[in-house]
mmCIF file of C-alpha atoms in Angstrom:
data_model
loop_
_atom_site.group_PDB
_atom_site.id
_atom_site.type_symbol
_atom_site.label_atom_id
_atom_site.label_comp_id
_atom_site.label_asym_id
_atom_site.label_seq_id
_atom_site.Cartn_x
_atom_site.Cartn_y
_atom_site.Cartn_z
ATOM 1 C CA PRO A 1 -30.333 -87.236 -5.452
ATOM 2 C CA THR A 2 -29.377 -83.574 -5.610
ATOM 3 C CA PRO A 3 -32.201 -81.126 -6.088
ATOM 4 C CA LEU A 4 -31.982 -79.174 -9.576
ATOM 5 C CA LEU A 5 -32.962 -75.737 -7.942
ATOM 6 C CA ALA A 6 -31.252 -76.188 -4.555
ATOM 7 C CA PRO A 7 -28.920 -72.981 -4.098
ATOM 8 C CA GLY A 8 -25.401 -73.996 -3.115
ATOM 9 C CA LEU A 9 -25.565 -77.753 -3.996
ATOM 10 C CA SER A 10 -24.584 -77.478 -7.420
ATOM 11 C CA ALA A 11 -20.963 -76.771 -8.602
ATOM 12 C CA PRO A 12 -20.679 -72.887 -9.494
ATOM 13 C CA GLY A 13 -20.016 -72.557 -13.146
ATOM 14 C CA GLY A 14 -20.773 -75.985 -14.158
ATOM 15 C CA ALA A 15 -23.508 -75.334 -16.460
ATOM 16 C CA ASP A 16 -21.853 -72.322 -18.084
ATOM 17 C CA ALA A 17 -18.869 -74.550 -18.921
ATOM 18 C CA ILE A 18 -21.104 -77.100 -20.364
ATOM 19 C CA LEU A 19 -22.816 -74.399 -22.529
ATOM 20 C CA ARG A 20 -19.566 -72.937 -23.685
ATOM 21 C CA ILE A 21 -18.437 -76.437 -24.745
ATOM 22 C CA ALA A 22 -21.783 -76.921 -26.705
ATOM 23 C CA GLU A 23 -21.573 -73.357 -28.323
ATOM 24 C CA GLN A 24 -17.896 -74.122 -29.529
ATOM 25 C CA PRO A 25 -19.270 -76.348 -32.727
ATOM 26 C CA LEU A 26 -21.724 -73.489 -33.660
ATOM 27 C CA ASN A 27 -19.128 -70.908 -33.063
ATOM 28 C CA ALA A 28 -16.838 -72.511 -35.581
ATOM 29 C CA LEU A 29 -19.570 -73.019 -38.054
ATOM 30 C CA VAL A 30 -20.353 -69.268 -37.719
ATOM 31 C CA VAL A 31 -16.888 -68.458 -38.545
ATOM 32 C CA THR A 32 -16.739 -70.784 -41.341
ATOM 33 C CA ALA A 33 -19.621 -69.570 -42.793
ATOM 34 C CA ARG A 34 -18.457 -65.881 -42.788
ATOM 35 C CA SER A 35 -15.156 -66.892 -44.140
ATOM 36 C CA GLU A 36 -16.843 -68.686 -47.289
ATOM 37 C CA ALA A 37 -19.177 -65.627 -47.565
ATOM 38 C CA ARG A 38 -16.414 -63.248 -47.751
ATOM 39 C CA ALA A 39 -14.299 -65.255 -50.198
ATOM 40 C CA ALA A 40 -17.407 -65.947 -52.375
ATOM 41 C CA ARG A 41 -17.897 -61.892 -52.359
ATOM 42 C CA GLU A 42 -14.266 -61.407 -53.277
ATOM 43 C CA ARG A 43 -14.719 -63.699 -56.187
ATOM 44 C CA LEU A 44 -17.793 -62.233 -57.262
ATOM 45 C CA VAL A 45 -16.193 -58.649 -57.220
ATOM 46 C CA GLU A 46 -13.191 -59.713 -59.241
ATOM 47 C CA ALA A 47 -15.317 -61.811 -61.698
ATOM 48 C CA ARG A 48 -17.782 -58.917 -62.070
ATOM 49 C CA ALA A 49 -14.705 -56.435 -62.784
ATOM 50 C CA ARG A 50 -13.055 -58.790 -65.340
ATOM 51 C CA ALA A 51 -16.279 -59.217 -67.182
ATOM 52 C CA GLU A 52 -17.034 -55.478 -67.181
ATOM 53 C CA TYR A 53 -13.500 -54.983 -68.393
ATOM 54 C CA VAL A 54 -13.985 -57.521 -71.399
ATOM 55 C CA LEU A 55 -17.080 -56.434 -72.413
ATOM 56 C CA SER A 56 -16.213 -52.520 -72.298
ATOM 57 C CA VAL A 57 -12.630 -52.335 -73.432
ATOM 58 C CA VAL A 58 -11.204 -55.832 -75.034
ATOM 59 C CA VAL A 59 -14.144 -56.792 -77.406
ATOM 60 C CA PRO A 60 -14.803 -53.113 -78.562
ATOM 61 C CA ARG A 61 -10.980 -52.542 -79.177
ATOM 62 C CA ARG A 62 -10.807 -56.000 -81.119
ATOM 63 C CA GLN A 63 -13.874 -54.504 -83.312
ATOM 64 C CA ARG A 64 -12.301 -51.630 -84.328
ATOM 65 C CA ILE A 65 -9.002 -53.348 -85.088
ATOM 66 C CA LEU A 66 -10.970 -55.620 -87.285
ATOM 67 C CA TYR A 67 -12.967 -52.706 -88.823
ATOM 68 C CA LEU A 68 -9.741 -50.827 -89.669
ATOM 69 C CA THR A 69 -8.048 -53.625 -90.966
ATOM 70 C CA GLN A 70 -10.772 -54.551 -93.234
ATOM 71 C CA VAL A 71 -10.707 -50.809 -94.321
ATOM 72 C CA GLU A 72 -7.001 -51.184 -94.796
ATOM 73 C CA TYR A 73 -7.405 -54.458 -96.741
ATOM 74 C CA ASN A 74 -9.995 -52.839 -99.067
ATOM 75 C CA ALA A 75 -7.386 -50.294 -99.877
ATOM 76 C CA MET A 76 -4.934 -52.952 -100.619
ATOM 77 C CA LEU A 77 -2.841 -51.653 -97.759
ATOM 78 C CA ARG A 78 -2.990 -55.130 -95.968
ATOM 79 C CA GLY A 79 -3.058 -58.660 -97.056
ATOM 80 C CA VAL A 80 -5.467 -61.326 -96.407
ATOM 81 C CA PHE A 81 -3.511 -62.771 -93.708
ATOM 82 C CA ASP A 82 -3.589 -59.631 -91.652
ATOM 83 C CA LEU A 83 -7.445 -59.759 -91.885
ATOM 84 C CA LEU A 84 -7.459 -63.314 -90.780
ATOM 85 C CA ARG A 85 -5.278 -62.599 -87.944
ATOM 86 C CA ALA A 86 -7.501 -59.313 -86.865
ATOM 87 C CA ARG A 87 -10.509 -61.709 -87.187
ATOM 88 C CA GLN A 88 -8.751 -64.284 -85.184
ATOM 89 C CA GLY A 89 -8.186 -61.611 -82.318
ATOM 90 C CA LEU A 90 -11.971 -60.676 -82.270
ATOM 91 C CA ALA A 91 -12.728 -64.425 -82.022
ATOM 92 C CA GLU A 92 -10.361 -64.594 -79.185
ATOM 93 C CA ALA A 93 -11.962 -61.594 -77.317
ATOM 94 C CA ASP A 94 -15.507 -63.318 -77.736
ATOM 95 C CA ARG A 95 -14.157 -66.591 -76.256
ATOM 96 C CA GLN A 96 -12.608 -64.184 -73.324
ATOM 97 C CA ARG A 97 -16.073 -62.547 -73.067
ATOM 98 C CA VAL A 98 -17.977 -65.808 -72.781
ATOM 99 C CA LEU A 99 -15.465 -67.141 -70.113
ATOM 100 C CA ALA A 100 -15.672 -63.951 -68.005
ATOM 101 C CA LEU A 101 -19.248 -63.935 -68.096
ATOM 102 C CA GLN A 102 -19.285 -67.625 -67.050
ATOM 103 C CA ASP A 103 -16.978 -66.823 -64.366
ATOM 104 C CA TYR A 104 -18.932 -64.109 -63.001
ATOM 105 C CA TRP A 105 -22.117 -66.374 -62.947
ATOM 106 C CA LEU A 106 -20.292 -69.240 -61.370
ATOM 107 C CA ALA A 107 -19.208 -66.719 -58.695
ATOM 108 C CA ARG A 108 -22.665 -65.071 -58.433
ATOM 109 C CA THR A 109 -24.215 -68.505 -57.603
ATOM 110 C CA GLU A 110 -21.189 -69.217 -55.212
ATOM 111 C CA MET A 111 -22.428 -65.986 -53.431
ATOM 112 C CA ASP A 112 -26.007 -66.803 -53.314
ATOM 113 C CA ALA A 113 -25.209 -70.318 -51.998
ATOM 114 C CA ALA A 114 -23.025 -68.542 -49.235
ATOM 115 C CA ILE A 115 -25.809 -66.417 -48.328
ATOM 116 C CA ALA A 116 -28.409 -68.961 -48.153
ATOM 117 C CA GLY A 117 -25.892 -70.866 -45.640
ATOM 118 C CA VAL A 118 -24.954 -73.952 -47.833
ATOM 119 C CA THR A 119 -21.430 -74.533 -46.815
ATOM 120 C CA GLY A 120 -18.887 -76.024 -49.086
ATOM 121 C CA PHE A 121 -20.701 -75.680 -51.963
ATOM 122 C CA THR A 122 -18.954 -75.133 -55.273
ATOM 123 C CA VAL A 123 -20.320 -75.181 -59.087
ATOM 124 C CA ARG A 124 -16.773 -74.462 -60.572
ATOM 125 C CA PRO A 125 -15.746 -77.512 -63.031
ATOM 126 C CA GLU A 126 -12.148 -78.305 -63.370
ATOM 127 C CA ARG A 127 -11.812 -76.406 -66.910
ATOM 128 C CA PRO A 128 -9.111 -78.020 -68.862
ATOM 129 C CA ARG A 129 -6.714 -75.559 -70.616
ATOM 130 C CA PRO A 130 -7.623 -75.265 -74.454
ATOM 131 C CA GLU A 131 -4.874 -76.226 -76.549
ATOM 132 C CA ARG A 132 -3.916 -73.745 -79.433
ATOM 133 C CA MET A 133 -4.440 -74.777 -82.792
ATOM 134 C CA THR A 134 -1.281 -74.952 -84.823
ATOM 135 C CA LEU A 135 -1.147 -74.728 -88.723
ATOM 136 C CA SER A 136 2.217 -76.083 -89.153
ATOM 137 C CA ALA A 137 2.539 -79.801 -90.071
ATOM 138 C CA PRO A 138 2.528 -82.414 -87.443
ATOM 139 C CA SER A 139 5.795 -83.988 -86.576
ATOM 140 C CA GLY A 140 6.851 -87.358 -88.212
ATOM 141 C CA GLY A 141 6.491 -89.011 -84.796
ATOM 142 C CA GLN A 142 3.248 -90.434 -83.744
ATOM 143 C CA GLU A 143 1.224 -89.881 -87.002
ATOM 144 C CA ALA A 144 3.791 -91.484 -89.058
ATOM 145 C CA LYS A 145 3.587 -94.678 -86.691
ATOM 146 C CA GLU A 146 -0.259 -95.011 -86.692
ATOM 147 C CA HIS A 147 -0.290 -95.025 -90.668
ATOM 148 C CA LYS A 148 1.989 -97.637 -91.226
#
């Protein structure tokens, strides 16, 4: 048996090599955590900028368009469909506002998780694309077969 503290009897640097090997997973974890925190911060900054833009520009602009269209409708310069289109624009702006705020709070939650040291955490659901409603009559294909 070799004494542990006997000078010159152990390989020089052997303990240092073992220590470096043991530190590699820790260093990889640190790099991953920094990367996730950086990505979460970028998502948060982008989501905040988008939410601020929608809240301060898009929604007020659509409200103004609706107001002016209402004034022109009252003066009989616009038709009811123009007024409905303006109201639909405001509804779409409100929808964008809700989605922008949702994205902001999801990014904020991911940032808090990254700061807390939780790796691989996401709260983002896979959001299906909403289909746009059409006012035209359906084609005779599928529905005609179902009614027979």
